[in-house]
PDB file of C-alpha atoms and ligand atoms in Angstrom:
ATOM      1  CA  MET A   1     -39.789 -20.330  14.940  1.00 58.00           C
ATOM      2  CA  ARG A   2     -40.473 -20.136  18.646  1.00 68.00           C
ATOM      3  CA  ARG A   3     -37.864 -21.443  21.014  1.00 67.00           C
ATOM      4  CA  GLY A   4     -39.963 -24.429  22.126  1.00 69.00           C
ATOM      5  CA  ALA A   5     -40.509 -25.503  18.531  1.00 67.00           C
ATOM      6  CA  VAL A   6     -36.798 -25.233  17.817  1.00 63.00           C
ATOM      7  CA  GLN A   7     -36.011 -27.422  20.806  1.00 63.00           C
ATOM      8  CA  VAL A   8     -38.586 -30.012  19.798  1.00 60.00           C
ATOM      9  CA  SER A   9     -37.290 -30.228  16.238  1.00 65.00           C
ATOM     10  CA  PHE A  10     -33.742 -30.468  17.560  1.00 55.00           C
ATOM     11  CA  LEU A  11     -34.721 -33.399  19.796  1.00 53.00           C
ATOM     12  CA  LEU A  12     -36.550 -35.081  16.926  1.00 54.00           C
ATOM     13  CA  ALA A  13     -33.481 -34.684  14.715  1.00 60.00           C
ATOM     14  CA  LEU A  14     -31.332 -36.208  17.449  1.00 50.00           C
ATOM     15  CA  ALA A  15     -33.704 -39.142  17.882  1.00 53.00           C
ATOM     16  CA  PHE A  16     -33.734 -39.719  14.139  1.00 54.00           C
ATOM     17  CA  LEU A  17     -29.934 -39.566  13.980  1.00 52.00           C
ATOM     18  CA  SER A  18     -29.445 -42.037  16.809  1.00 53.00           C
ATOM     19  CA  VAL A  19     -31.702 -44.520  14.996  1.00 51.00           C
ATOM     20  CA  ALA A  20     -30.081 -43.868  11.616  1.00 54.00           C
ATOM     21  CA  LEU A  21     -26.573 -44.227  12.984  1.00 54.00           C
ATOM     22  CA  GLY A  22     -27.324 -47.195  15.159  1.00 52.00           C
ATOM     23  CA  GLY A  23     -26.952 -47.291  18.900  1.00 56.00           C
ATOM     24  CA  GLU A  24     -30.401 -48.637  19.512  1.00 77.00           C
ATOM     25  CA  TRP A  25     -30.384 -51.960  21.264  1.00 91.00           C
ATOM     26  CA  GLU A  26     -33.662 -53.734  21.555  1.00 95.00           C
ATOM     27  CA  LYS A  27     -33.584 -57.060  23.383  1.00 97.00           C
ATOM     28  CA  LYS A  28     -34.669 -59.966  21.183  1.00 97.00           C
ATOM     29  CA  VAL A  29     -34.826 -63.149  23.198  1.00 98.00           C
ATOM     30  CA  TYR A  30     -34.498 -66.684  21.899  1.00 98.00           C
ATOM     31  CA  ILE A  31     -34.601 -69.706  24.156  1.00 98.00           C
ATOM     32  CA  ALA A  32     -32.839 -72.570  22.409  1.00 98.00           C
ATOM     33  CA  THR A  33     -34.382 -76.014  22.139  1.00 97.00           C
ATOM     34  CA  VAL A  34     -32.516 -79.260  21.535  1.00 98.00           C
ATOM     35  CA  ASP A  35     -32.801 -80.633  17.984  1.00 97.00           C
ATOM     36  CA  LYS A  36     -33.221 -84.353  17.240  1.00 97.00           C
ATOM     37  CA  ASP A  37     -29.456 -84.653  16.794  1.00 98.00           C
ATOM     38  CA  GLY A  38     -28.868 -83.395  20.321  1.00 98.00           C
ATOM     39  CA  VAL A  39     -27.685 -79.926  19.321  1.00 98.00           C
ATOM     40  CA  GLN A  40     -29.063 -76.587  20.460  1.00 98.00           C
ATOM     41  CA  ARG A  41     -29.217 -74.853  17.097  1.00 98.00           C
ATOM     42  CA  VAL A  42     -29.740 -71.103  16.943  1.00 98.00           C
ATOM     43  CA  ARG A  43     -30.170 -69.105  13.755  1.00 98.00           C
ATOM     44  CA  ILE A  44     -28.940 -65.544  14.056  1.00 98.00           C
ATOM     45  CA  LYS A  45     -29.274 -62.736  11.536  1.00 97.00           C
ATOM     46  CA  ALA A  46     -26.304 -60.404  11.578  1.00 97.00           C
ATOM     47  CA  GLY A  47     -26.897 -57.021   9.989  1.00 96.00           C
ATOM     48  CA  SER A  48     -25.837 -53.421  10.288  1.00 95.00           C
ATOM     49  CA  TYR A  49     -25.662 -53.101  13.230  1.00 95.00           C
ATOM     50  CA  TYR A  50     -27.434 -55.837  15.114  1.00 97.00           C
ATOM     51  CA  TYR A  51     -27.799 -59.516  15.837  1.00 98.00           C
ATOM     52  CA  ASP A  52     -31.289 -60.964  15.808  1.00 98.00           C
ATOM     53  CA  PRO A  53     -31.854 -62.612  18.261  1.00 98.00           C
ATOM     54  CA  ASN A  54     -29.454 -60.828  20.585  1.00 98.00           C
ATOM     55  CA  TYR A  55     -30.321 -62.536  23.852  1.00 98.00           C
ATOM     56  CA  ILE A  56     -29.922 -66.282  23.596  1.00 98.00           C
ATOM     57  CA  VAL A  57     -30.549 -68.756  26.367  1.00 98.00           C
ATOM     58  CA  VAL A  58     -28.890 -72.181  26.104  1.00 98.00           C
ATOM     59  CA  LYS A  59     -28.389 -75.135  28.431  1.00 98.00           C
ATOM     60  CA  ARG A  60     -25.043 -76.027  29.892  1.00 98.00           C
ATOM     61  CA  GLY A  61     -23.340 -79.245  28.780  1.00 98.00           C
ATOM     62  CA  ILE A  62     -25.294 -79.589  25.517  1.00 98.00           C
ATOM     63  CA  PRO A  63     -23.604 -78.696  22.191  1.00 98.00           C
ATOM     64  CA  VAL A  64     -24.612 -75.354  20.716  1.00 98.00           C
ATOM     65  CA  GLU A  65     -24.498 -74.503  17.039  1.00 98.00           C
ATOM     66  CA  LEU A  66     -24.880 -70.880  16.043  1.00 98.00           C
ATOM     67  CA  VAL A  67     -25.923 -70.518  12.416  1.00 98.00           C
ATOM     68  CA  LEU A  68     -25.069 -66.993  11.372  1.00 98.00           C
ATOM     69  CA  ILE A  69     -26.509 -65.288   8.328  1.00 96.00           C
ATOM     70  CA  ARG A  70     -24.944 -62.001   7.288  1.00 96.00           C
ATOM     71  CA  GLU A  71     -27.630 -59.674   5.967  1.00 94.00           C
ATOM     72  CA  SER A  72     -25.406 -56.948   4.563  1.00 88.00           C
ATOM     73  CA  ALA A  73     -23.471 -57.507   1.364  1.00 89.00           C
ATOM     74  CA  PHE A  74     -20.941 -54.687   1.680  1.00 93.00           C
ATOM     75  CA  ILE A  75     -20.389 -53.995   5.346  1.00 95.00           C
ATOM     76  CA  PRO A  76     -18.260 -56.754   6.877  1.00 96.00           C
ATOM     77  CA  HIS A  77     -19.289 -58.309  10.171  1.00 97.00           C
ATOM     78  CA  ASN A  78     -17.974 -60.982  12.475  1.00 98.00           C
ATOM     79  CA  ILE A  79     -18.731 -62.587  15.799  1.00 98.00           C
ATOM     80  CA  VAL A  80     -16.491 -62.681  18.832  1.00 98.00           C
ATOM     81  CA  LEU A  81     -17.387 -64.766  21.864  1.00 98.00           C
ATOM     82  CA  GLU A  82     -15.178 -65.556  24.827  1.00 97.00           C
ATOM     83  CA  MET A  83     -16.327 -67.768  27.664  1.00 96.00           C
ATOM     84  CA  PRO A  84     -14.681 -70.450  29.808  1.00 95.00           C
ATOM     85  CA  GLY A  85     -13.211 -73.041  27.426  1.00 94.00           C
ATOM     86  CA  VAL A  86     -14.547 -71.265  24.330  1.00 96.00           C
ATOM     87  CA  SER A  87     -12.844 -68.661  22.171  1.00 97.00           C
ATOM     88  CA  ILE A  88     -14.591 -67.745  18.945  1.00 97.00           C
ATOM     89  CA  ARG A  89     -13.766 -65.165  16.318  1.00 97.00           C
ATOM     90  CA  GLU A  90     -15.439 -65.864  12.984  1.00 97.00           C
ATOM     91  CA  GLU A  91     -15.825 -63.679   9.923  1.00 97.00           C
ATOM     92  CA  LEU A  92     -19.323 -63.773   8.498  1.00 97.00           C
ATOM     93  CA  ASP A  93     -20.098 -64.342   4.867  1.00 93.00           C
ATOM     94  CA  PRO A  94     -22.918 -62.682   2.901  1.00 92.00           C
ATOM     95  CA  GLU A  95     -23.221 -65.702   0.587  1.00 90.00           C
ATOM     96  CA  GLU A  96     -23.099 -68.583   3.035  1.00 94.00           C
ATOM     97  CA  GLU A  97     -24.208 -69.400   6.529  1.00 96.00           C
ATOM     98  CA  VAL A  98     -21.382 -69.610   9.029  1.00 97.00           C
ATOM     99  CA  ARG A  99     -21.717 -72.306  11.672  1.00 97.00           C
ATOM    100  CA  VAL A 100     -20.030 -72.053  15.022  1.00 97.00           C
ATOM    101  CA  ARG A 101     -20.082 -75.013  17.414  1.00 97.00           C
ATOM    102  CA  PHE A 102     -19.165 -75.276  21.055  1.00 98.00           C
ATOM    103  CA  THR A 103     -20.397 -76.789  24.293  1.00 97.00           C
ATOM    104  CA  PRO A 104     -20.880 -74.388  27.194  1.00 98.00           C
ATOM    105  CA  THR A 105     -19.355 -75.807  30.353  1.00 97.00           C
ATOM    106  CA  GLU A 106     -20.214 -73.042  32.787  1.00 97.00           C
ATOM    107  CA  THR A 107     -23.364 -71.111  33.541  1.00 98.00           C
ATOM    108  CA  GLY A 108     -23.415 -67.342  33.299  1.00 98.00           C
ATOM    109  CA  LYS A 109     -24.002 -64.486  30.916  1.00 98.00           C
ATOM    110  CA  PHE A 110     -21.461 -63.950  28.183  1.00 98.00           C
ATOM    111  CA  GLU A 111     -21.330 -61.129  25.685  1.00 98.00           C
ATOM    112  CA  PHE A 112     -20.821 -61.711  21.988  1.00 98.00           C
ATOM    113  CA  TYR A 113     -20.199 -58.879  19.583  1.00 98.00           C
ATOM    114  CA  CYS A 114     -18.843 -57.705  16.255  1.00 98.00           C
ATOM    115  CA  ASP A 115     -15.430 -56.065  16.603  1.00 97.00           C
ATOM    116  CA  LYS A 116     -15.452 -54.313  13.212  1.00 97.00           C
ATOM    117  CA  LYS A 117     -14.779 -50.612  13.150  1.00 95.00           C
ATOM    118  CA  PHE A 118     -14.420 -48.234  10.228  1.00 92.00           C
ATOM    119  CA  LEU A 119     -11.781 -45.519  10.581  1.00 92.00           C
ATOM    120  CA  PHE A 120     -12.730 -43.078  13.318  1.00 92.00           C
ATOM    121  CA  PHE A 121     -16.390 -44.101  13.405  1.00 93.00           C
ATOM    122  CA  LYS A 122     -17.949 -45.917  16.323  1.00 95.00           C
ATOM    123  CA  SER A 123     -17.309 -49.645  16.452  1.00 96.00           C
ATOM    124  CA  HIS A 124     -20.142 -51.925  15.404  1.00 96.00           C
ATOM    125  CA  ARG A 125     -20.336 -53.075  19.001  1.00 97.00           C
ATOM    126  CA  GLU A 126     -20.915 -49.483  20.118  1.00 96.00           C
ATOM    127  CA  LYS A 127     -23.587 -49.141  17.453  1.00 95.00           C
ATOM    128  CA  GLY A 128     -25.507 -52.016  18.992  1.00 96.00           C
ATOM    129  CA  MET A 129     -23.998 -55.064  17.351  1.00 97.00           C
ATOM    130  CA  TRP A 130     -23.708 -57.209  20.458  1.00 98.00           C
ATOM    131  CA  GLY A 131     -25.739 -59.687  22.404  1.00 98.00           C
ATOM    132  CA  ILE A 132     -25.823 -61.925  25.435  1.00 98.00           C
ATOM    133  CA  LEU A 133     -25.515 -65.691  25.560  1.00 98.00           C
ATOM    134  CA  GLU A 134     -26.973 -66.899  28.805  1.00 98.00           C
ATOM    135  CA  VAL A 135     -26.006 -70.399  29.877  1.00 98.00           C
ATOM    136  CA  VAL A 136     -28.360 -72.010  32.360  1.00 98.00           C
ATOM    137  CA  ASP A 137     -28.686 -75.403  34.057  1.00 97.00           C
TER     138      ASP A 137
HETATM  139 CU1   CU B   1     -20.312 -55.671  12.379  1.00 80.02          CU
END
């Protein structure tokens, strides 16, 4: 094989590996609306290794309910979210939706993520299992 071809196949292999192993983070935006019961309800799929949506916009001062659905049966996932007045760390369940409720009191962008990690492998967060909750007025 010529040198150029070797380099191209090497790059292709790398690209394939980075997708296969995670590490891709593609922004998936969801702008929450207020349900009839006055709650901003957001359904989030949590899989290996992503949240979908992973960029959520909510309004300040209105209750938020995150409804999390774990897509993977065997790989455990959770959600961690720290923001002023809110401290969440919930394990997710492959059988049942997990609901997390809070009311954002301050505007800003706050990161949520999965803090699972297997042995010496990259953490789920490093593999792309994180997102942003943006609180606006
Ligand atoms: Cu995870």
